[in-house]
Structure formats: structure tokens, C-alpha cells
PDB file of C-alpha atoms in Angstrom:
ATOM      1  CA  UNK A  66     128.620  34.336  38.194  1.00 97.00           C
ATOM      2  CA  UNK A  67     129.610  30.396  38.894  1.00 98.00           C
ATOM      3  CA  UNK A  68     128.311  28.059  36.249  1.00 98.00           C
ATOM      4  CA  UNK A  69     127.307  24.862  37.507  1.00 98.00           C
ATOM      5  CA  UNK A  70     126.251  21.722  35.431  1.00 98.00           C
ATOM      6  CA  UNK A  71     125.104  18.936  37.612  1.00 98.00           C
ATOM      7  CA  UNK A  72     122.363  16.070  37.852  1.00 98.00           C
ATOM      8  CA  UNK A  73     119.747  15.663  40.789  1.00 98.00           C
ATOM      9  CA  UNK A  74     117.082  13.407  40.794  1.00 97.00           C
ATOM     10  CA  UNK A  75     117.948  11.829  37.123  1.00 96.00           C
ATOM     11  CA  UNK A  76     118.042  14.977  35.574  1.00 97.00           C
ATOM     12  CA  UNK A  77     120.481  17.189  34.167  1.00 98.00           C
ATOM     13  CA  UNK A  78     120.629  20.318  33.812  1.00 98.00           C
ATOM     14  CA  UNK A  79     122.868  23.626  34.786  1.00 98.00           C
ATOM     15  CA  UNK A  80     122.715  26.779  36.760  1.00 98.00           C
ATOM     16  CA  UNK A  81     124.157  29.654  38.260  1.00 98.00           C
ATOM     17  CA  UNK A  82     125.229  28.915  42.421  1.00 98.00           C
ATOM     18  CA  UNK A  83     124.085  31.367  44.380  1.00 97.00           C
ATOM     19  CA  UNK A  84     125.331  31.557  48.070  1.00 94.00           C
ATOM     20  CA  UNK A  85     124.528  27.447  48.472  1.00 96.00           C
ATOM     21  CA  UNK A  86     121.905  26.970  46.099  1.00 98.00           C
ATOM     22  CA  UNK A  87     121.835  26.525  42.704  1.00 98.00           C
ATOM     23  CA  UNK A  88     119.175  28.966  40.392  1.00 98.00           C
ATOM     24  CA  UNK A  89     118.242  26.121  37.573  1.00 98.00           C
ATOM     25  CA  UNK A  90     118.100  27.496  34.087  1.00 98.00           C
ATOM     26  CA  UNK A  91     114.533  26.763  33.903  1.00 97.00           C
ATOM     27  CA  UNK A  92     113.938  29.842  36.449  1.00 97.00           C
ATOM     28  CA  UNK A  93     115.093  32.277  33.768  1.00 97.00           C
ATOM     29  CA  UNK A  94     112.502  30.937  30.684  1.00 96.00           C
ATOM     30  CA  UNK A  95     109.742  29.216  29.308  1.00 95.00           C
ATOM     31  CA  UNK A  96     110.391  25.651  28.564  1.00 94.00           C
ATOM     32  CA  UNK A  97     109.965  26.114  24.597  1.00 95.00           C
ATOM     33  CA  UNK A  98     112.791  28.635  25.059  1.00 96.00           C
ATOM     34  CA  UNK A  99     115.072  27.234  27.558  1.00 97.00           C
ATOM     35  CA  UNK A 100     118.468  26.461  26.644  1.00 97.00           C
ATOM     36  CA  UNK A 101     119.593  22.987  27.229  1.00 96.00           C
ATOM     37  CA  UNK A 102     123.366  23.616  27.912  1.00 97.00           C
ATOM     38  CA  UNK A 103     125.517  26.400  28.874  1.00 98.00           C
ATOM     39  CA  UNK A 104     127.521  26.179  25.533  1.00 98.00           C
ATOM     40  CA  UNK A 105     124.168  26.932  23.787  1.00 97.00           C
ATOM     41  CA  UNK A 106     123.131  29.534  26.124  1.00 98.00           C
ATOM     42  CA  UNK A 107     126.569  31.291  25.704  1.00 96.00           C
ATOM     43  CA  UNK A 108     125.950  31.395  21.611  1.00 94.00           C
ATOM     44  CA  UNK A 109     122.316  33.272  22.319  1.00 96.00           C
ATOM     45  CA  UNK A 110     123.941  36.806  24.027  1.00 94.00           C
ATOM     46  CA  UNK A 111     120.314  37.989  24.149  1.00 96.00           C
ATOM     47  CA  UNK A 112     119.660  35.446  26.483  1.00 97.00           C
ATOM     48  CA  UNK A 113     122.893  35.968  28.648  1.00 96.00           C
ATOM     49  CA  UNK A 114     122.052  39.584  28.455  1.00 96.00           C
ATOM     50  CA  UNK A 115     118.533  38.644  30.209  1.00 96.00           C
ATOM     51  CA  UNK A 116     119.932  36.467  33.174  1.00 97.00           C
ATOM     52  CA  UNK A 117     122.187  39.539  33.955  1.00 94.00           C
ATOM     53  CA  UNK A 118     119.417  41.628  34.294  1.00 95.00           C
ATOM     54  CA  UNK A 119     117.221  39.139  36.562  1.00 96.00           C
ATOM     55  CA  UNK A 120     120.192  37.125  38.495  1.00 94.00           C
ATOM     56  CA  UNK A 121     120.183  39.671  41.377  1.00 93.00           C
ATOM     57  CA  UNK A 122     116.421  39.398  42.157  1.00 95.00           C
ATOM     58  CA  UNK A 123     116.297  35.488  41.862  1.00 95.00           C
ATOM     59  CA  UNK A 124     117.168  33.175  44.742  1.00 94.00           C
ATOM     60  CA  UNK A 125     118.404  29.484  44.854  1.00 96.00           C
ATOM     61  CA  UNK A 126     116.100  26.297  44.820  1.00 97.00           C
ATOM     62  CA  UNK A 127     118.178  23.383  45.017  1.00 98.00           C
ATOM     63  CA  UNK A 128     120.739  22.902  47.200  1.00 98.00           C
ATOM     64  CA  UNK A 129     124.282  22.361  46.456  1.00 98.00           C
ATOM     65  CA  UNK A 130     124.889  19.500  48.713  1.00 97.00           C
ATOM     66  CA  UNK A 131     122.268  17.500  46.675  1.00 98.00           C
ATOM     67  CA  UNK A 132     123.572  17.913  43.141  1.00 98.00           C
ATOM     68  CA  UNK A 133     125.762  15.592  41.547  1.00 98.00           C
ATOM     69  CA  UNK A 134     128.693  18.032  39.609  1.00 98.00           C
ATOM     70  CA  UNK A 135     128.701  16.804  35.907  1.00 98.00           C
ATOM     71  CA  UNK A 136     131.729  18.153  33.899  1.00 98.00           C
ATOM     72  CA  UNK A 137     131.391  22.393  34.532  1.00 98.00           C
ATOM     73  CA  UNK A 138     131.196  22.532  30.407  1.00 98.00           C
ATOM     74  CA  UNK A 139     131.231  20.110  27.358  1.00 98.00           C
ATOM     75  CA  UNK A 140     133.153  21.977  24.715  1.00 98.00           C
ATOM     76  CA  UNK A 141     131.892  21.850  21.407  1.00 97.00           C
ATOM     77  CA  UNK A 142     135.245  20.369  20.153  1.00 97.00           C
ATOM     78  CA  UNK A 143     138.279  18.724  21.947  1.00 98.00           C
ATOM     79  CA  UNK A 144     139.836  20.505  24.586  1.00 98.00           C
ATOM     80  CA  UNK A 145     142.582  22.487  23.380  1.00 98.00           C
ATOM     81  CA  UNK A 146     145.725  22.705  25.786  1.00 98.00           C
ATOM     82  CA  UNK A 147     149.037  24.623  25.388  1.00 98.00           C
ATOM     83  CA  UNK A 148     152.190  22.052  26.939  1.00 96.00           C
ATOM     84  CA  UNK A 149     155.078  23.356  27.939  1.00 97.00           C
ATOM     85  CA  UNK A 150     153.935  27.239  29.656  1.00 97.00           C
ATOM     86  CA  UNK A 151     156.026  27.545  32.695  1.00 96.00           C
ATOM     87  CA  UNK A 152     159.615  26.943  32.473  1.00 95.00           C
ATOM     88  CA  UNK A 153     160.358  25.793  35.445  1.00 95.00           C
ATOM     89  CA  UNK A 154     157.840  22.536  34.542  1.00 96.00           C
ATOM     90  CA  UNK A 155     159.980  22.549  31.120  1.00 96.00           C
ATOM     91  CA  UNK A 156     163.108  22.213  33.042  1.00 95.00           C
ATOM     92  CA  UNK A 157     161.859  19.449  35.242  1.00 94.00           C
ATOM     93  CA  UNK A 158     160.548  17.434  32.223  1.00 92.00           C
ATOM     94  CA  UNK A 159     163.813  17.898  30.312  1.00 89.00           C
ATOM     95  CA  UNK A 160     165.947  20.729  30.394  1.00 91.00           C
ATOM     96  CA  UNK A 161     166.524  24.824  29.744  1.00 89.00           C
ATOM     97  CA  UNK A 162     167.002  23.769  26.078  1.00 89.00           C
ATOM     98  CA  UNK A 163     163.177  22.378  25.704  1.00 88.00           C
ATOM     99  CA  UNK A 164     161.555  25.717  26.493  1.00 92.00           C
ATOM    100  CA  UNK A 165     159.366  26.056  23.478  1.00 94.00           C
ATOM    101  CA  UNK A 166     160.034  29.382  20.719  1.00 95.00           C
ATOM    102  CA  UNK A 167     156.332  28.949  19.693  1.00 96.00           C
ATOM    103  CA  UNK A 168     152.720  27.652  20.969  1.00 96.00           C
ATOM    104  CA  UNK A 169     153.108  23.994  21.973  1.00 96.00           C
ATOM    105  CA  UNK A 170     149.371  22.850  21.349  1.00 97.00           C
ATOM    106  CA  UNK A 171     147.806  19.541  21.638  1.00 97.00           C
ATOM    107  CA  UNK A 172     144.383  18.446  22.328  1.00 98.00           C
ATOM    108  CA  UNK A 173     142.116  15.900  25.138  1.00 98.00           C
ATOM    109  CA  UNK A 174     139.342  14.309  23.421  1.00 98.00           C
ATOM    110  CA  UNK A 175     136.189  15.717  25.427  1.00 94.00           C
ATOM    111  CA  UNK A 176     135.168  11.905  25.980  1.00 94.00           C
ATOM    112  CA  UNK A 177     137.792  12.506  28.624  1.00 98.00           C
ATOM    113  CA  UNK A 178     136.143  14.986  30.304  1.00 98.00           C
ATOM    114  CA  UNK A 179     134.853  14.446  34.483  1.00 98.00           C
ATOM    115  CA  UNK A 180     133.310  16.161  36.965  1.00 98.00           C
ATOM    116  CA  UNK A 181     134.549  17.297  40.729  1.00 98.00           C
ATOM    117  CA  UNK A 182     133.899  14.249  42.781  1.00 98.00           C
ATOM    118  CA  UNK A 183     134.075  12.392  39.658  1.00 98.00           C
ATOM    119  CA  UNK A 184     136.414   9.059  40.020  1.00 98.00           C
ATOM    120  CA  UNK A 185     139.876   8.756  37.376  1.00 98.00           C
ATOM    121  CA  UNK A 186     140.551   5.324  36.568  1.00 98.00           C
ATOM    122  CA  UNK A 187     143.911   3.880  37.143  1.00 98.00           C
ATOM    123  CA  UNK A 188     143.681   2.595  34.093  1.00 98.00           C
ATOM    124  CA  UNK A 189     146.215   0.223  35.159  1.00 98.00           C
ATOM    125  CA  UNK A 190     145.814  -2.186  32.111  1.00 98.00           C
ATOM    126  CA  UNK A 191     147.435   0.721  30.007  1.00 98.00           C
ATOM    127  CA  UNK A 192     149.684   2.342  32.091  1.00 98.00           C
ATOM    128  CA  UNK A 193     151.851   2.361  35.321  1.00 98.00           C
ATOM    129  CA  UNK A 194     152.507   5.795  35.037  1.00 98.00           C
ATOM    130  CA  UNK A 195     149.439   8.070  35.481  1.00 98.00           C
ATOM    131  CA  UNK A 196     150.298  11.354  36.393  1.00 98.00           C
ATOM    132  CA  UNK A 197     148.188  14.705  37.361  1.00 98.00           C
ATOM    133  CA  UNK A 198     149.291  18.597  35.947  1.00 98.00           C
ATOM    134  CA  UNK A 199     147.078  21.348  37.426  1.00 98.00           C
ATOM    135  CA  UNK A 200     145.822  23.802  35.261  1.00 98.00           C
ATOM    136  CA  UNK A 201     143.757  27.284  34.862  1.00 98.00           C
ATOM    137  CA  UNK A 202     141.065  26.400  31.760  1.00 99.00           C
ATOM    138  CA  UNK A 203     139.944  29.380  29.752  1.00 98.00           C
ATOM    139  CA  UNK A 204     136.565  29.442  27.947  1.00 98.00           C
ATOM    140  CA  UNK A 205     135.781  31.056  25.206  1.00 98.00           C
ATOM    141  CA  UNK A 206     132.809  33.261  24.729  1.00 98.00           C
ATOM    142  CA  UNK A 207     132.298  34.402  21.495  1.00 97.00           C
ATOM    143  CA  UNK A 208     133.794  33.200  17.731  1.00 98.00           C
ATOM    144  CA  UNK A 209     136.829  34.502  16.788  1.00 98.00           C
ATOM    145  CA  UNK A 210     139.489  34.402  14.040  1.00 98.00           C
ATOM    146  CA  UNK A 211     142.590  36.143  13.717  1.00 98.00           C
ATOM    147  CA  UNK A 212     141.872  38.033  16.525  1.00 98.00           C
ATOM    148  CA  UNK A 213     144.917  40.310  18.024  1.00 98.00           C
ATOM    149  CA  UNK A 214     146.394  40.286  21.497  1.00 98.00           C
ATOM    150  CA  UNK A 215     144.869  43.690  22.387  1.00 98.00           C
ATOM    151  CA  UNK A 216     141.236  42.437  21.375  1.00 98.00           C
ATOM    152  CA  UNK A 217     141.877  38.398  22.723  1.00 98.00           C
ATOM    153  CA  UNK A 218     140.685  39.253  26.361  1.00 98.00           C
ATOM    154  CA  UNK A 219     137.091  40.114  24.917  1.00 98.00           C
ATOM    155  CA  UNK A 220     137.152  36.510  23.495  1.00 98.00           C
ATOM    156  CA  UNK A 221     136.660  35.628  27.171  1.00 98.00           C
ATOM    157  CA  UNK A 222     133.886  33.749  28.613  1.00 98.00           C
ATOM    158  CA  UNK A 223     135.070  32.680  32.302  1.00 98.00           C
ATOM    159  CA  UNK A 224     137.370  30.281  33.600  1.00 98.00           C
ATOM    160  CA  UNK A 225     137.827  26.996  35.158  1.00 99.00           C
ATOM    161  CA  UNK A 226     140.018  24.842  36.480  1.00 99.00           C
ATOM    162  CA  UNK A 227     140.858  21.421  34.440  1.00 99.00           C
ATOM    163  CA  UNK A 228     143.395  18.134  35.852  1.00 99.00           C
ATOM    164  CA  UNK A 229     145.361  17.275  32.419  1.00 98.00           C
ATOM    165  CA  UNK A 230     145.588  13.347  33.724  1.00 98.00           C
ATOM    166  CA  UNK A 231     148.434  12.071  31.399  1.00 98.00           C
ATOM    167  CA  UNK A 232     150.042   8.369  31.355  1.00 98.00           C
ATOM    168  CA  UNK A 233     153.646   9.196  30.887  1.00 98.00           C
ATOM    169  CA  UNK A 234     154.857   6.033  29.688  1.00 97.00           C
ATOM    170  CA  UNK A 235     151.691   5.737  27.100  1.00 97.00           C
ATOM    171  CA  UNK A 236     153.408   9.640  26.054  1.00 95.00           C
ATOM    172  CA  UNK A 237     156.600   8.219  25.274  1.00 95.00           C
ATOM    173  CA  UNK A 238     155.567   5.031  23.754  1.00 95.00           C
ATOM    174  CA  UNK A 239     153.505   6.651  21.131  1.00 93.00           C
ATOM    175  CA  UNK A 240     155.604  10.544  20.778  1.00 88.00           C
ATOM    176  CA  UNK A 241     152.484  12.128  20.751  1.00 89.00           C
ATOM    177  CA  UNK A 242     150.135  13.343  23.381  1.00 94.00           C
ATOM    178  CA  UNK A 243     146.682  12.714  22.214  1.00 97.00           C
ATOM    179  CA  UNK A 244     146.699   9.157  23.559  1.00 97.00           C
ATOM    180  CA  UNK A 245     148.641   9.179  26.601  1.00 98.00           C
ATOM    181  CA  UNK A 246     146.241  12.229  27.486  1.00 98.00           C
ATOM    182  CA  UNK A 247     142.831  11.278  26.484  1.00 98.00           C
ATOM    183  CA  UNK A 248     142.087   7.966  28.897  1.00 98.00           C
ATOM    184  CA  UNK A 249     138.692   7.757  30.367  1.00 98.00           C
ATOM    185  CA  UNK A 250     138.182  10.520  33.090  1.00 98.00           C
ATOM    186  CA  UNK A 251     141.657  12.052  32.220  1.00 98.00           C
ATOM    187  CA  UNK A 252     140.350  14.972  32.036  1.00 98.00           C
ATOM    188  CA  UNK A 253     138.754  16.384  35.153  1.00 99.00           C
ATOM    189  CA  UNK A 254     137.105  19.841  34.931  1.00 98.00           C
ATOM    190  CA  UNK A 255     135.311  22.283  37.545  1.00 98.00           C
ATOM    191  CA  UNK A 256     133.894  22.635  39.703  1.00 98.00           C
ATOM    192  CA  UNK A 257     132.794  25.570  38.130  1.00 98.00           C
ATOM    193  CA  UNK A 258     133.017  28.189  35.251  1.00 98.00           C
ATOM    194  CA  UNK A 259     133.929  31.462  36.672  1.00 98.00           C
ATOM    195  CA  UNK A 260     132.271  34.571  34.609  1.00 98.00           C
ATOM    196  CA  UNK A 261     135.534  36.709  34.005  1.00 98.00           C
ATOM    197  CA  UNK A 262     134.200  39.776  35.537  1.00 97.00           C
ATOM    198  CA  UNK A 263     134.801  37.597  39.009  1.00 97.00           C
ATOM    199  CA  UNK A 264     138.185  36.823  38.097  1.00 97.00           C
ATOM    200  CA  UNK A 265     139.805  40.366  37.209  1.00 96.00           C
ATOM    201  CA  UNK A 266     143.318  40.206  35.668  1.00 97.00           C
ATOM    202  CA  UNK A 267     144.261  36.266  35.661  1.00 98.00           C
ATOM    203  CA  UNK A 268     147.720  36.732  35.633  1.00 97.00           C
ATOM    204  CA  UNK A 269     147.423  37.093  39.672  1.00 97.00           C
ATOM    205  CA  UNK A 270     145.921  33.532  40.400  1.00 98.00           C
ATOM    206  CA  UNK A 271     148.111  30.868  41.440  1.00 98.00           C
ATOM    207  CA  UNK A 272     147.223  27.359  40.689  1.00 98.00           C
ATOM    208  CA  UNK A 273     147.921  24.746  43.548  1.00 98.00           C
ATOM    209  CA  UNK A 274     147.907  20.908  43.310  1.00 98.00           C
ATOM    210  CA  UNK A 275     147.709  18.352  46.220  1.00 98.00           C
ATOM    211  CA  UNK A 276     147.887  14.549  46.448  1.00 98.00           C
ATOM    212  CA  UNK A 277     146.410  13.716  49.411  1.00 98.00           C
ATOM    213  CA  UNK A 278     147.760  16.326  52.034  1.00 91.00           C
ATOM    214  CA  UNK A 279     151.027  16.728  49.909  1.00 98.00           C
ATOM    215  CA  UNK A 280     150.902  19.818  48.008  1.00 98.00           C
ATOM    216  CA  UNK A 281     153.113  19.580  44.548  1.00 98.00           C
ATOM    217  CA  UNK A 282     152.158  22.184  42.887  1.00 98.00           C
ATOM    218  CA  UNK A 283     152.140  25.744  43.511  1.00 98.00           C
ATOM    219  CA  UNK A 284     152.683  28.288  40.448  1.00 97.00           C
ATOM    220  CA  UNK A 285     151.426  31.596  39.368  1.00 97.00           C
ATOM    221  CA  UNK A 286     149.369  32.051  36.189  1.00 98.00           C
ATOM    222  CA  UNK A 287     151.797  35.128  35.788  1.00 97.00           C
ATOM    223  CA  UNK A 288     154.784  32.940  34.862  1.00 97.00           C
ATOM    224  CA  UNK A 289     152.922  31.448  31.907  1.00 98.00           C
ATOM    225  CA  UNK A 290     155.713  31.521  28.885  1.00 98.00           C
ATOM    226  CA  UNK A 291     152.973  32.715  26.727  1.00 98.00           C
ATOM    227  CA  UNK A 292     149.996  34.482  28.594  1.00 98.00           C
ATOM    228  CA  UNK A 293     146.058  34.155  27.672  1.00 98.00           C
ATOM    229  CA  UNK A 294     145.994  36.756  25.435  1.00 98.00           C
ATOM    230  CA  UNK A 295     148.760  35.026  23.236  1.00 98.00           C
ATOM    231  CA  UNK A 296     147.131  31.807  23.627  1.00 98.00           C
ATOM    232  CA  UNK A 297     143.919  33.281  22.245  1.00 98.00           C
ATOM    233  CA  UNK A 298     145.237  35.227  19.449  1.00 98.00           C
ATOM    234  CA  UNK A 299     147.468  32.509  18.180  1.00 98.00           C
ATOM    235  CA  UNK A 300     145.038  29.863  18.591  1.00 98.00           C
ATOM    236  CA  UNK A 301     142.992  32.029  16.332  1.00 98.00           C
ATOM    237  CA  UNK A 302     145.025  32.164  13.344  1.00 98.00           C
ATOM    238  CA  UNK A 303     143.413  30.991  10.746  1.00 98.00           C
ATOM    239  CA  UNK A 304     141.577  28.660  12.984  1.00 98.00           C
ATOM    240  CA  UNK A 305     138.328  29.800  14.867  1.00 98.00           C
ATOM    241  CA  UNK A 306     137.448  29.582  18.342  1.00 98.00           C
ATOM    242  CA  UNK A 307     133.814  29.238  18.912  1.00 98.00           C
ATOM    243  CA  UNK A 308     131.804  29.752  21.928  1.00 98.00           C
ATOM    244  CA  UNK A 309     132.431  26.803  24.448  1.00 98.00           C
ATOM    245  CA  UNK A 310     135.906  26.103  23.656  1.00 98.00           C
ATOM    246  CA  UNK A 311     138.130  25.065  25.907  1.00 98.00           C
ATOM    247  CA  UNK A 312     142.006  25.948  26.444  1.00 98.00           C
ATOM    248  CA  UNK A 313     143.985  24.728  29.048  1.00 98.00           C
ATOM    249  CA  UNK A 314     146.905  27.076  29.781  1.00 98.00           C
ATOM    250  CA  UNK A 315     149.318  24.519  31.424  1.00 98.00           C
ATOM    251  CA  UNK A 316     150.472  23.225  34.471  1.00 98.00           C
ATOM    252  CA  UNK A 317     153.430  24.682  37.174  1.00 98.00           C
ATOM    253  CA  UNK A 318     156.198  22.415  38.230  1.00 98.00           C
ATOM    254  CA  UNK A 319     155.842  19.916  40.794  1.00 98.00           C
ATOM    255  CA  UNK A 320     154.137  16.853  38.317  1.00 98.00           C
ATOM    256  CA  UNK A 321     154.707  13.261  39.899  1.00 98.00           C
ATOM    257  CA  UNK A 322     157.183  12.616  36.563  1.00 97.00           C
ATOM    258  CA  UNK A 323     159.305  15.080  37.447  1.00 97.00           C
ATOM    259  CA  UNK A 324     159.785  13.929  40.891  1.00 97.00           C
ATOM    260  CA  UNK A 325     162.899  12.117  42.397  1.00 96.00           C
ATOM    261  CA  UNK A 326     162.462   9.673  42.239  1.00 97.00           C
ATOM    262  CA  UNK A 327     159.066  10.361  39.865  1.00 97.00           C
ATOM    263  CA  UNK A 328     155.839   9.219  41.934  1.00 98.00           C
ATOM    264  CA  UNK A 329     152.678   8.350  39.538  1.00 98.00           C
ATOM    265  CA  UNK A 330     149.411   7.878  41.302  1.00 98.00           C
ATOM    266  CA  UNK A 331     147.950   5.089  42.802  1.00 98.00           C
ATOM    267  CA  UNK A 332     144.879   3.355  43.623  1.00 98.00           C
ATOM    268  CA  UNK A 333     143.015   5.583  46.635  1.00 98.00           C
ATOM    269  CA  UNK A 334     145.079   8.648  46.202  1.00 98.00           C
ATOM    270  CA  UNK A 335     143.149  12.026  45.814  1.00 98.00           C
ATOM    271  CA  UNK A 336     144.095  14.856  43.568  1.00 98.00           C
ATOM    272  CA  UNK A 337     143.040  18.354  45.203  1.00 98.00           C
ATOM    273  CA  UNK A 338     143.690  21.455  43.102  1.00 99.00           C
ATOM    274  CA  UNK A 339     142.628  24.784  44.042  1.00 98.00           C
ATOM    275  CA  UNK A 340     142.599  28.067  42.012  1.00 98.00           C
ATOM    276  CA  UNK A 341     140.945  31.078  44.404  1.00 95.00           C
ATOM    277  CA  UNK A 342     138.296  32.592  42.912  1.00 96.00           C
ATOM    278  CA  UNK A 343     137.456  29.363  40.906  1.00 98.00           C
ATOM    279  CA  UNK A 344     136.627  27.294  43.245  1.00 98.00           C
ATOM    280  CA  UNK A 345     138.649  23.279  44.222  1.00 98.00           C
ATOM    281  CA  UNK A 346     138.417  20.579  41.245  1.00 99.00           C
ATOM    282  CA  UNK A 347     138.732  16.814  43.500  1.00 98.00           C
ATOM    283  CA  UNK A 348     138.652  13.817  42.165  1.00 98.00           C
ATOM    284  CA  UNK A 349     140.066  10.358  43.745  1.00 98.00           C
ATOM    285  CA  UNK A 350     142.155   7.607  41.166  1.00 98.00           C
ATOM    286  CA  UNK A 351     139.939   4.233  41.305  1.00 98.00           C
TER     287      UNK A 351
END
């Protein structure tokens, strides 16, 4: 199934996209007993369990062209986002010597967080150097501590596609990430959340950035220095993931910094990025 939050008419809500309509939540239960986001809905399995057994008799009532696409989830915490996962992006950024022995995590406060269509400010008052990475988003489906490799995959909710907007020169001015990563709208995720029974093995998507007609970015999930399941499971220790979490997995080579010469975005350029299965995630820098 593709999760879909959006707004129509004022209201918010989410849904499950059928064909080209979207089946509201609201068609699935009472109003007293209606969850009001799909992070809640995905802690009440009894309730997932009941949409599964309905979805293929119910049809679509609102129209996709109509919605408005809100962020595809709100994680309960920040997003959580592994840097440095494909060497070739490592290499580009620095050299062979910065590929990393152990998780690289940092996080993008979920203020950041925009929908497809959704605009990314230049933020040019900050930064002249706003770049875009690509990326394949997990989300988590059920808590989880220490879990193991073997048992990480059942940890798995769907997937979705996320644009980790950084401002390079905020990233070196402050030798941390959290800043330089968590502008308004840096973080651009959707259009959907993929249930992972779509998806199949991940390791076989590729994730593809454009800027305008220029594709940058082209990289399969099966490079990843350190797959999903490792992501998962280390994530986990001693730390627990909760339903709703987000992890970005990190982004292929091809980012504007690593360019030469490097080439940031400007003002009317659009940032395209495709993962098949998932859906396209486009949003244009204002």
C-alpha cells in the first residue's frame, strides 16, 4: 500500500492511494475510533490488521490531483540519517581515507520536514551553499531494541524517499551537521510511504537525483557501506526505535559540493528524485 498524508479543503488528514484516488482514513472507522495520523495508526496493529482485510473491497473518493501532499510521515522524533554510505560519495567529499569503520549517524530536526510540491527556501541569508543528497528513507514499524541483523528487516514499516537539503558552508562553519542540515524545508519527504511488501528486497532500487533536466545522481541502494539491516540493528543498541521513526540511508555520488567546479542551488531550480516503486519526491528552491 502507498501512504499518503495530504490536505484538501482545510483539512488534513491521510490515506491509502488507490489507482488515482485516495481512500481517507475515515472510510475504515467510526470517528470516536479513527486514528488521526499514520504514526498512531502504525502503533495500533489491530487496526492495520483491519485495513488489510477491507483495502481490496474499498474504492477511492478523493482525487489525487486535488490534494495538497503534506510531509508522507511526521516521525515521532528527529529524523535519523546515516552520512557517509556509499563510497564513491565519500571519495567525492574527501577521499578513500574518510570511508567510515562504523555508523556515521546524525539527525534533521523534523521541523525540517516538507512535502512533494512543497517549496525549499534558499535560505540565502544563511548560506550560499545549499546543496541536495538523494536518499531511500526507511520507516520503522514496530519498537525495537537490540534487535539483530537477522530479525532488523521485521522492524520494517515501508519506505520513502527523503532530499537531505544541507548548506555546506553552514557544515563546515559549525563541524557538525545538525545545523547546516536542519533549515526550514531542508528536509523534503514523499511522496509517499511504500508498505514493504511493495518494495521486495531494497537492495535492488536505485536512487536517482535531477536538477532541472540534469540528472546527478544515480546509485544503487546495493552499494550502501552498511545495508538496512545494519542500520537497524545498530541504531538499536541500546537505543529504541519506535514506530514512525525515520532513517535516512544516505545519498550516491553526484551532490552539487562535490562537483567541479561544486554547483549549489539556486533560486528557480527544481530538485527531481525518483526511487521506482516509491514514487518521485519534487520540490523547487524559492
Amino acid at each position: 500500500m502507498k501512504w499518503i498524508s495530504f490536505r484538501i479543503n482545510g483539512r488534513e488528514s491521510f490515506g491509502i492511494l488507490k489507482e488515482d484516488k485516495i481512500i481517507d482514513i475515515s472510510a475504515f472507522f467510526a470517528e470516536s475510533e479513527c486514528p488521526s495520523t499514520l504514526v498512531e495508526l502504525m502503533s495500533q496493529p489491530e487496526k492495520l490488521a483491519h485495513i488489510e482485510m477491507q483495502y481490496e473491497v474499498m474504492h477511492g473518493a478523493i482525487p489525487l490531483k486535488d490534494v495538497q501532499f503534506l510531509p508522507a510521515i511526521i516521525p515521532p522524533n528527529n529524523v535519523m540519517a546515516v552520512g557517509k554510505n556509499y563510497r564513491k560519495h565519500v571519495i567525492e567529499m574527501g577521499s578513500i581515507e574518510d570511508i567510515p569503520e562504523a555508523l556515521m549517524i546524525f539527525t534533521k530536526s523534523s521541523n525540517a520536514l516538507l512535502g512533494h510540491r512543497g517549496t525549499i527556501p534558499l535560505h540565502a541569508n544563511v548560506t550560499s551553499e545549499l546543496d541536495y543528497e538523494g536518499e531511500l528513507a526507511i520507516v520503522i514499524g514496530k519498537e525495537v531494541t537490540n534487535v539483530s541483523e537477522t530479525e532488523a528487516m521485521d522492524a520494517v514499516f515501508g519506505y520513502t524517499i527523503l532530499n537531505d537539503v544541507t548548506a555546506r558552508d553552514m557544515q563546515v562553519k559549525h563541524k557538525q551537521f545538525y545545523l547546516a542540515k536542519s533549515l526550514d524545508g531542508s528536509c523534503p519527504i514523499g511522496p509517499y510511504v511504500v508498505t514493504k511488501d511493495e518494495i521486495g528486497d531494497p537492495s535492488k532500487l536505485r536512487v536517482q537525483t535531477w536538477v532541472n533536466a540534469e540528472k546527478r545522481q544515480d546509485g544503487a541502494v546495493d552499494q550502501l557501506i552498511f545495508p538496512i539491516a545494519t542500520i537497524i540493528s545498530e541504531l538499536s543498541k541500546g537505543h529504541t526505535l519506535v514506530p514512525g521513526d525515520v532513517i535516512a540511508t544516505g545519498t550516491p555520488e553526484g551532490v552539487g559540493k562535490g562537483m567541479e567546479p561544486p554547483r549549489f542551488l539556486n533560486q528557480g531550480d527544481t530538485v527531481t528524485i525518483t526511487i521506482e516503486g516509491i514514487g518521485t519526491l519534487e520540490n523547487q528552491i524559492m
